[in-house]
PDB file of C-alpha atoms in Angstrom:
ATOM      1  CA  PRO S 758      -3.922  21.035 -33.552  1.00 52.00           C
ATOM      2  CA  PRO S 759      -6.236  23.339 -35.724  1.00 57.00           C
ATOM      3  CA  TYR S 760      -9.423  22.368 -34.166  1.00 56.00           C
ATOM      4  CA  ILE S 761      -8.599  24.043 -30.604  1.00 59.00           C
ATOM      5  CA  PHE S 762      -9.105  27.713 -29.918  1.00 57.00           C
ATOM      6  CA  LEU S 763      -7.122  29.073 -27.293  1.00 60.00           C
ATOM      7  CA  ASN S 764      -8.522  32.241 -27.252  1.00 61.00           C
ATOM      8  CA  GLY S 765     -10.681  31.998 -24.119  1.00 59.00           C
ATOM      9  CA  LYS S 766     -13.820  31.750 -25.113  1.00 63.00           C
ATOM     10  CA  ARG S 767     -14.603  27.970 -26.016  1.00 66.00           C
ATOM     11  CA  GLY S 768     -13.441  26.238 -22.545  1.00 73.00           C
ATOM     12  CA  PHE S 769     -15.325  24.026 -20.631  1.00 78.00           C
ATOM     13  CA  ASP S 770     -15.092  22.842 -17.052  1.00 83.00           C
ATOM     14  CA  VAL S 771     -14.596  19.187 -15.724  1.00 85.00           C
ATOM     15  CA  GLU S 772     -15.783  18.250 -11.835  1.00 88.00           C
ATOM     16  CA  VAL S 773     -13.999  15.534 -10.565  1.00 88.00           C
ATOM     17  CA  ASP S 774     -15.491  13.538  -7.533  1.00 89.00           C
ATOM     18  CA  PRO S 775     -12.782  11.405  -5.906  1.00 86.00           C
ATOM     19  CA  THR S 776     -14.679  10.321  -2.998  1.00 86.00           C
ATOM     20  CA  SER S 777     -15.584   6.800  -3.980  1.00 88.00           C
ATOM     21  CA  LEU S 778     -12.016   6.198  -5.569  1.00 88.00           C
ATOM     22  CA  ARG S 779      -9.311   3.970  -3.940  1.00 85.00           C
ATOM     23  CA  ASP S 780      -7.048   5.320  -1.566  1.00 84.00           C
ATOM     24  CA  GLY S 781      -3.318   4.908  -2.068  1.00 79.00           C
ATOM     25  CA  ARG S 782      -3.555   4.771  -5.973  1.00 80.00           C
ATOM     26  CA  VAL S 783      -3.390   6.434  -9.184  1.00 85.00           C
ATOM     27  CA  HIS S 784      -6.404   7.036 -10.827  1.00 89.00           C
ATOM     28  CA  ILE S 785      -6.518   8.075 -14.754  1.00 91.00           C
ATOM     29  CA  GLY S 786      -9.578   9.032 -16.488  1.00 90.00           C
ATOM     30  CA  GLU S 787     -10.226  10.615 -20.207  1.00 91.00           C
ATOM     31  CA  VAL S 788     -12.446  13.214 -21.559  1.00 90.00           C
ATOM     32  CA  LEU S 789     -13.454  12.658 -25.411  1.00 90.00           C
ATOM     33  CA  GLY S 790     -14.270  15.243 -27.504  1.00 87.00           C
ATOM     34  CA  GLY S 791     -15.552  14.608 -31.242  1.00 86.00           C
ATOM     35  CA  GLU S 792     -18.031  15.982 -33.677  1.00 86.00           C
ATOM     36  CA  VAL S 793     -21.656  16.072 -33.048  1.00 85.00           C
ATOM     37  CA  ASN S 794     -22.600  15.104 -36.651  1.00 87.00           C
ATOM     38  CA  ARG S 795     -19.967  12.543 -37.110  1.00 87.00           C
ATOM     39  CA  PRO S 796     -19.761  10.556 -34.283  1.00 84.00           C
ATOM     40  CA  GLU S 797     -18.428   7.501 -36.338  1.00 88.00           C
ATOM     41  CA  ALA S 798     -15.243   9.626 -36.698  1.00 86.00           C
ATOM     42  CA  GLY S 799     -13.760   8.978 -33.405  1.00 87.00           C
ATOM     43  CA  PRO S 800     -12.575  11.387 -31.041  1.00 88.00           C
ATOM     44  CA  LEU S 801     -11.005  14.917 -32.029  1.00 87.00           C
ATOM     45  CA  PHE S 802      -9.135  15.312 -28.862  1.00 87.00           C
ATOM     46  CA  ARG S 803      -8.449  13.559 -25.263  1.00 89.00           C
ATOM     47  CA  LEU S 804      -8.187  15.181 -21.938  1.00 89.00           C
ATOM     48  CA  ARG S 805      -6.463  12.953 -19.341  1.00 91.00           C
ATOM     49  CA  ILE S 806      -7.366  13.727 -15.869  1.00 91.00           C
ATOM     50  CA  VAL S 807      -5.154  11.944 -13.263  1.00 90.00           C
ATOM     51  CA  VAL S 808      -6.193  11.830  -9.523  1.00 90.00           C
ATOM     52  CA  VAL S 809      -3.989  10.996  -6.703  1.00 88.00           C
ATOM     53  CA  ARG S 810      -5.648  10.207  -3.530  1.00 87.00           C
ATOM     54  CA  PRO S 811      -3.388   9.222  -0.953  1.00 89.00           C
ATOM     55  CA  GLU S 812      -3.707   6.837   1.813  1.00 88.00           C
ATOM     56  CA  ARG S 813      -3.499   8.829   5.320  1.00 89.00           C
ATOM     57  CA  VAL S 814      -1.827   7.186   7.919  1.00 90.00           C
ATOM     58  CA  GLN S 815      -2.752   7.770  11.387  1.00 88.00           C
ATOM     59  CA  THR S 816      -0.398   5.536  13.724  1.00 87.00           C
ATOM     60  CA  TYR S 817       3.398   5.117  13.541  1.00 87.00           C
ATOM     61  CA  GLU S 818       2.729   1.726  11.822  1.00 88.00           C
ATOM     62  CA  GLY S 819       2.069   2.153   8.049  1.00 86.00           C
ATOM     63  CA  PRO S 820       0.234  -0.356   5.914  1.00 86.00           C
ATOM     64  CA  ASN S 821       1.593  -4.106   5.232  1.00 88.00           C
ATOM     65  CA  GLU S 822       1.137  -5.552   1.908  1.00 87.00           C
ATOM     66  CA  SER S 823       2.008  -8.945   0.395  1.00 88.00           C
ATOM     67  CA  ARG S 824       2.026  -9.553  -3.332  1.00 86.00           C
ATOM     68  CA  CYS S 825       3.493 -10.747  -6.320  1.00 86.00           C
ATOM     69  CA  ILE S 826       5.598  -8.680  -8.565  1.00 85.00           C
ATOM     70  CA  THR S 827       7.108  -9.750 -12.063  1.00 84.00           C
ATOM     71  CA  ALA S 828       9.973  -8.553 -14.205  1.00 83.00           C
ATOM     72  CA  GLY S 829       9.551  -4.858 -15.046  1.00 85.00           C
ATOM     73  CA  GLU S 830       6.727  -4.418 -13.064  1.00 87.00           C
ATOM     74  CA  VAL S 831       6.459  -1.235 -11.237  1.00 89.00           C
ATOM     75  CA  VAL S 832       4.125  -1.060  -8.223  1.00 88.00           C
ATOM     76  CA  ARG S 833       3.460   2.473  -6.704  1.00 88.00           C
ATOM     77  CA  ARG S 834       1.879   3.388  -3.483  1.00 88.00           C
ATOM     78  CA  PHE S 835       0.641   6.869  -2.459  1.00 90.00           C
ATOM     79  CA  LEU S 836       0.114   8.051   1.421  1.00 91.00           C
ATOM     80  CA  VAL S 837       0.332  10.694   3.562  1.00 92.00           C
ATOM     81  CA  PRO S 838       2.826  10.340   6.944  1.00 92.00           C
ATOM     82  CA  PRO S 839       1.080  10.851  10.063  1.00 91.00           C
ATOM     83  CA  GLN S 840       1.654  13.956  12.333  1.00 89.00           C
ATOM     84  CA  GLY S 841       4.872  14.480  13.640  1.00 87.00           C
ATOM     85  CA  ALA S 842       6.574  11.800  11.775  1.00 89.00           C
ATOM     86  CA  THR S 843      10.173  12.512  10.552  1.00 88.00           C
ATOM     87  CA  ALA S 844      11.780   9.264   9.298  1.00 90.00           C
ATOM     88  CA  CYS S 845      10.360   6.215   7.670  1.00 92.00           C
ATOM     89  CA  ALA S 846      11.653   2.604   7.952  1.00 92.00           C
ATOM     90  CA  PHE S 847      10.750   0.550   4.593  1.00 93.00           C
ATOM     91  CA  THR S 848      11.064  -3.033   4.839  1.00 93.00           C
ATOM     92  CA  ILE S 849      10.934  -5.772   2.128  1.00 91.00           C
ATOM     93  CA  GLU S 850      11.249  -9.530   2.577  1.00 91.00           C
ATOM     94  CA  ALA S 851      10.985 -11.255  -0.484  1.00 87.00           C
ATOM     95  CA  THR S 852       9.880 -15.300  -0.251  1.00 85.00           C
ATOM     96  CA  GLU S 853      10.279 -18.508  -2.449  1.00 81.00           C
ATOM     97  CA  LEU S 854      13.446 -17.563  -3.276  1.00 80.00           C
ATOM     98  CA  ASP S 855      15.592 -19.689  -5.858  1.00 78.00           C
ATOM     99  CA  PRO S 856      18.843 -20.525  -4.177  1.00 79.00           C
ATOM    100  CA  LEU S 857      20.725 -20.798  -7.647  1.00 76.00           C
ATOM    101  CA  ARG S 858      20.140 -16.830  -8.459  1.00 77.00           C
ATOM    102  CA  THR S 859      19.837 -13.657  -6.815  1.00 77.00           C
ATOM    103  CA  HIS S 860      16.766 -11.513  -6.816  1.00 82.00           C
ATOM    104  CA  ASP S 861      17.005  -7.563  -7.318  1.00 86.00           C
ATOM    105  CA  VAL S 862      14.398  -5.059  -5.982  1.00 89.00           C
ATOM    106  CA  ARG S 863      14.660  -1.434  -5.933  1.00 91.00           C
ATOM    107  CA  VAL S 864      12.702   1.006  -3.774  1.00 93.00           C
ATOM    108  CA  HIS S 865      12.127   4.740  -4.996  1.00 94.00           C
ATOM    109  CA  THR S 866      10.621   7.268  -2.608  1.00 94.00           C
ATOM    110  CA  LEU S 867       9.516  10.814  -3.613  1.00 92.00           C
ATOM    111  CA  GLN S 868       7.805  13.624  -1.737  1.00 91.00           C
ATOM    112  CA  PHE S 869       6.967  16.798  -2.896  1.00 85.00           C
ATOM    113  CA  LEU S 870       7.285  20.000  -0.641  1.00 86.00           C
ATOM    114  CA  PRO S 871       6.147  23.342  -1.426  1.00 84.00           C
ATOM    115  CA  HIS S 872       8.938  26.082  -1.995  1.00 84.00           C
ATOM    116  CA  ARG S 873      11.853  23.131  -1.911  1.00 84.00           C
ATOM    117  CA  LYS S 874      14.115  21.247  -4.509  1.00 83.00           C
ATOM    118  CA  TYR S 875      12.775  18.435  -6.330  1.00 79.00           C
ATOM    119  CA  SER S 876      16.039  16.366  -4.534  1.00 84.00           C
ATOM    120  CA  LYS S 877      15.066  17.191  -1.109  1.00 84.00           C
ATOM    121  CA  ARG S 878      12.954  14.432  -0.546  1.00 87.00           C
ATOM    122  CA  LYS S 879      13.962  11.988  -3.235  1.00 91.00           C
ATOM    123  CA  THR S 880      15.778   8.493  -2.394  1.00 93.00           C
ATOM    124  CA  SER S 881      16.573   5.292  -4.157  1.00 93.00           C
ATOM    125  CA  GLN S 882      17.913   2.337  -2.983  1.00 92.00           C
ATOM    126  CA  SER S 883      18.567  -1.310  -4.268  1.00 91.00           C
ATOM    127  CA  PHE S 884      18.435  -4.519  -3.007  1.00 90.00           C
ATOM    128  CA  THR S 885      19.898  -7.925  -3.415  1.00 88.00           C
ATOM    129  CA  PHE S 886      18.135 -10.964  -1.787  1.00 86.00           C
ATOM    130  CA  THR S 887      19.489 -14.434  -1.503  1.00 85.00           C
ATOM    131  CA  PRO S 888      17.612 -17.118   0.715  1.00 84.00           C
ATOM    132  CA  LYS S 889      20.178 -16.445   3.391  1.00 86.00           C
ATOM    133  CA  GLU S 890      19.491 -12.488   3.357  1.00 87.00           C
ATOM    134  CA  PRO S 891      15.950 -12.237   2.118  1.00 87.00           C
ATOM    135  CA  ARG S 892      15.319  -8.896   4.503  1.00 89.00           C
ATOM    136  CA  GLY S 893      16.282  -5.449   3.591  1.00 91.00           C
ATOM    137  CA  THR S 894      15.388  -2.270   4.792  1.00 93.00           C
ATOM    138  CA  HIS S 895      15.360   1.456   3.438  1.00 93.00           C
ATOM    139  CA  THR S 896      15.170   4.285   5.695  1.00 92.00           C
ATOM    140  CA  PHE S 897      14.580   7.664   4.874  1.00 92.00           C
ATOM    141  CA  ALA S 898      13.328  11.074   6.084  1.00 91.00           C
ATOM    142  CA  VAL S 899       9.730  12.317   5.549  1.00 91.00           C
ATOM    143  CA  ASP S 900       7.673  15.183   6.245  1.00 89.00           C
ATOM    144  CA  HIS S 901       3.897  15.196   7.679  1.00 87.00           C
ATOM    145  CA  GLY S 902       1.263  16.587   5.908  1.00 86.00           C
ATOM    146  CA  ALA S 903       2.923  15.873   2.003  1.00 89.00           C
ATOM    147  CA  THR S 904       1.956  12.946  -0.254  1.00 90.00           C
ATOM    148  CA  LEU S 905       4.852  10.400   0.014  1.00 91.00           C
ATOM    149  CA  GLU S 906       4.989   8.092  -3.364  1.00 91.00           C
ATOM    150  CA  ILE S 907       7.009   4.514  -2.551  1.00 92.00           C
ATOM    151  CA  LEU S 908       7.865   2.564  -5.848  1.00 91.00           C
ATOM    152  CA  VAL S 909       8.906  -0.774  -5.403  1.00 91.00           C
ATOM    153  CA  CYS S 910      10.488  -2.216  -8.867  1.00 89.00           C
ATOM    154  CA  SER S 911      12.341  -5.082 -10.370  1.00 86.00           C
ATOM    155  CA  PRO S 912      14.536  -5.478 -13.564  1.00 83.00           C
ATOM    156  CA  PHE S 913      13.573  -7.172 -16.454  1.00 79.00           C
ATOM    157  CA  SER S 914      15.868  -9.841 -16.260  1.00 74.00           C
ATOM    158  CA  MET S 915      14.198 -11.575 -13.434  1.00 71.00           C
ATOM    159  CA  ASP S 916      12.670 -14.682 -14.431  1.00 70.00           C
ATOM    160  CA  GLY S 917       8.936 -15.950 -13.234  1.00 70.00           C
ATOM    161  CA  ARG S 918       7.164 -14.379 -10.359  1.00 76.00           C
ATOM    162  CA  LYS S 919       8.048 -13.679  -7.079  1.00 80.00           C
ATOM    163  CA  THR S 920       5.926 -12.603  -3.408  1.00 85.00           C
ATOM    164  CA  ILE S 921       7.344  -9.557  -1.510  1.00 88.00           C
ATOM    165  CA  ASN S 922       5.956  -8.663   1.675  1.00 91.00           C
ATOM    166  CA  THR S 923       6.713  -4.457   2.763  1.00 92.00           C
ATOM    167  CA  LYS S 924       6.145  -3.331   6.021  1.00 92.00           C
ATOM    168  CA  MET S 925       6.583   0.015   7.037  1.00 91.00           C
ATOM    169  CA  GLU S 926       7.224   2.055  10.486  1.00 91.00           C
ATOM    170  CA  PHE S 927       7.411   5.870  11.122  1.00 92.00           C
ATOM    171  CA  TYR S 928       9.420   7.482  13.325  1.00 89.00           C
ATOM    172  CA  GLY S 929       9.235  11.040  15.155  1.00 88.00           C
ATOM    173  CA  LEU S 930      11.882  13.185  16.764  1.00 83.00           C
ATOM    174  CA  SER S 931      11.172  16.804  16.870  1.00 80.00           C
ATOM    175  CA  THR S 932      14.129  19.614  17.755  1.00 76.00           C
ATOM    176  CA  LEU S 933      13.171  22.701  19.165  1.00 70.00           C
ATOM    177  CA  ASP S 934      16.362  24.370  17.717  1.00 69.00           C
ATOM    178  CA  PRO S 935      17.014  22.633  14.085  1.00 65.00           C
ATOM    179  CA  SER S 936      19.911  24.878  13.017  1.00 70.00           C
ATOM    180  CA  ILE S 937      22.301  24.156  15.644  1.00 74.00           C
ATOM    181  CA  CYS S 938      25.353  26.887  16.190  1.00 75.00           C
ATOM    182  CA  VAL S 939      28.128  25.671  18.339  1.00 74.00           C
ATOM    183  CA  LEU S 940      30.431  28.939  19.370  1.00 72.00           C
ATOM    184  CA  SER S 941      34.155  28.557  20.239  1.00 70.00           C
ATOM    185  CA  GLY S 942      34.873  29.390  23.935  1.00 71.00           C
ATOM    186  CA  HIS S 943      31.096  29.054  24.950  1.00 74.00           C
ATOM    187  CA  GLY S 944      31.124  25.801  26.294  1.00 74.00           C
ATOM    188  CA  PRO S 945      28.540  22.942  26.000  1.00 78.00           C
ATOM    189  CA  HIS S 946      25.436  23.607  23.643  1.00 75.00           C
ATOM    190  CA  ARG S 947      22.120  22.045  24.867  1.00 78.00           C
ATOM    191  CA  VAL S 948      19.828  20.398  22.095  1.00 78.00           C
ATOM    192  CA  ASP S 949      16.320  19.310  23.474  1.00 79.00           C
ATOM    193  CA  HIS S 950      14.686  16.736  21.584  1.00 78.00           C
ATOM    194  CA  HIS S 951      11.234  14.979  21.997  1.00 80.00           C
ATOM    195  CA  PRO S 952       9.746  12.024  20.163  1.00 83.00           C
ATOM    196  CA  SER S 953       6.575  12.937  18.621  1.00 82.00           C
ATOM    197  CA  LEU S 954       5.098   9.637  18.207  1.00 82.00           C
ATOM    198  CA  ARG S 955       6.211   6.945  20.241  1.00 80.00           C
ATOM    199  CA  ALA S 956       8.754   6.336  22.500  1.00 80.00           C
ATOM    200  CA  ALA S 957      12.273   5.432  21.337  1.00 77.00           C
ATOM    201  CA  LYS S 958      15.861   5.058  21.847  1.00 80.00           C
ATOM    202  CA  LEU S 959      18.344   7.831  20.613  1.00 78.00           C
ATOM    203  CA  ASP S 960      21.967   7.060  19.791  1.00 81.00           C
ATOM    204  CA  PRO S 961      23.000  10.952  18.585  1.00 78.00           C
ATOM    205  CA  LYS S 962      25.817  11.146  16.260  1.00 78.00           C
ATOM    206  CA  PHE S 963      26.929  14.973  14.723  1.00 77.00           C
ATOM    207  CA  THR S 964      28.517  15.779  11.822  1.00 78.00           C
ATOM    208  CA  LEU S 965      30.127  19.247  11.437  1.00 76.00           C
ATOM    209  CA  LYS S 966      28.897  20.137   7.635  1.00 76.00           C
ATOM    210  CA  ARG S 967      29.719  24.258   7.777  1.00 77.00           C
ATOM    211  CA  LEU S 968      32.366  26.058   9.733  1.00 77.00           C
ATOM    212  CA  HIS S 969      32.276  29.924  10.228  1.00 75.00           C
ATOM    213  CA  ARG S 970      35.653  31.319  11.064  1.00 77.00           C
ATOM    214  CA  LEU S 971      36.067  35.021  12.625  1.00 77.00           C
ATOM    215  CA  ILE S 972      39.025  37.129  11.412  1.00 83.00           C
ATOM    216  CA  ALA S 973      39.848  39.987  12.942  1.00 84.00           C
ATOM    217  CA  PRO S 974      41.456  43.166  10.543  1.00 86.00           C
ATOM    218  CA  CYS S 975      45.246  43.697  11.221  1.00 89.00           C
ATOM    219  CA  SER S 976      44.417  47.122  10.630  1.00 90.00           C
ATOM    220  CA  HIS S 977      41.753  49.267   9.612  1.00 88.00           C
ATOM    221  CA  SER S 978      41.336  53.306   8.911  1.00 90.00           C
ATOM    222  CA  ILE S 979      38.282  55.766   8.545  1.00 88.00           C
ATOM    223  CA  ASN S 980      38.539  57.885   5.625  1.00 83.00           C
ATOM    224  CA  PRO S 981      36.577  60.131   3.097  1.00 79.00           C
ATOM    225  CA  LEU S 982      35.036  58.640   0.221  1.00 73.00           C
ATOM    226  CA  CYS S 983      36.254  60.800  -2.060  1.00 65.00           C
ATOM    227  CA  LEU S 984      38.042  64.515  -2.206  1.00 57.00           C
ATOM    228  CA  CYS S 985      35.802  65.746  -4.967  1.00 57.00           C
ATOM    229  CA  THR S 986      33.323  68.627  -3.609  1.00 53.00           C
ATOM    230  CA  PRO S 987      29.884  68.744  -4.919  1.00 51.00           C
ATOM    231  CA  ALA S 988      30.774  71.970  -7.207  1.00 51.00           C
ATOM    232  CA  ALA S 989      33.521  69.954  -8.829  1.00 50.00           C
ATOM    233  CA  GLY S 990      30.953  66.840  -9.734  1.00 52.00           C
ATOM    234  CA  GLY S 991      31.412  64.587  -6.461  1.00 56.00           C
ATOM    235  CA  SER S 992      27.812  65.100  -5.279  1.00 59.00           C
ATOM    236  CA  ARG S 993      27.584  61.434  -4.943  1.00 64.00           C
ATOM    237  CA  ASP S 994      30.007  61.425  -2.012  1.00 68.00           C
ATOM    238  CA  PHE S 995      27.591  63.370   0.089  1.00 70.00           C
ATOM    239  CA  VAL S 996      24.317  63.093   1.666  1.00 69.00           C
ATOM    240  CA  SER S 997      22.049  65.075  -0.513  1.00 67.00           C
ATOM    241  CA  SER S 998      19.802  65.855   2.942  1.00 66.00           C
ATOM    242  CA  THR S 999      22.492  67.141   5.173  1.00 70.00           C
ATOM    243  CA  SER S1000      25.449  68.005   2.884  1.00 70.00           C
ATOM    244  CA  LYS S1001      27.776  65.432   4.708  1.00 77.00           C
ATOM    245  CA  ARG S1002      30.830  63.502   3.268  1.00 77.00           C
ATOM    246  CA  ILE S1003      30.127  60.046   3.234  1.00 79.00           C
ATOM    247  CA  LEU S1004      33.166  57.869   4.982  1.00 82.00           C
ATOM    248  CA  GLU S1005      34.664  54.680   3.997  1.00 83.00           C
ATOM    249  CA  LEU S1006      36.447  52.035   6.319  1.00 86.00           C
ATOM    250  CA  VAL S1007      39.187  50.262   4.991  1.00 87.00           C
ATOM    251  CA  LEU S1008      40.070  46.878   6.926  1.00 86.00           C
TER     252      LEU S1008
END
């Protein structure tokens, strides 16, 4: 807009005190700028300020919540997993369901990590609830110390309102060596794990995702890189400090 000067000489600072804001929610405010002599003309610009104040979880049991949700409604919650947490189990239970129809709910989780791509900690799962199966659990990986966003929404095709109960439980399992490399002919490979939040049963399952195969050459030879001499223009094939010829290894 023509009334904004971006030369760095007409700026102002905005200080926000988030201590009185509610945890686990997104808070949005606006700074309106108008003309002093003509306040009736309305604001000339709006500066939107968004503050996300996550709720910090101290134990393996996350906050439980019971609320009504309508068609197309989006419910967001922000929290910080406890120290040592590596996974979260988010359980949804729907109550007062109509036996003549199904009820759909979608769960979306997102956690931003420094120097990691956006999809590293992004998950999504849909649930279809019936009176016989009113509960579903979404399990996903988390990192402690980073803000976690959990989104619950229902489709626009849903009729009326329904009550959902949510429950969160965190699990922690630390590995001393996260990158496991099994070498052929070296026997068993020991992997040490220890629970970081509470005692838990471990059912290990491994999947080989990458194969490194060593291929030995059938022949090899070491030859001078070029037959040119420095006087003939082949100076790049010699070490400048000692005038030694550079050799090449051909496999």
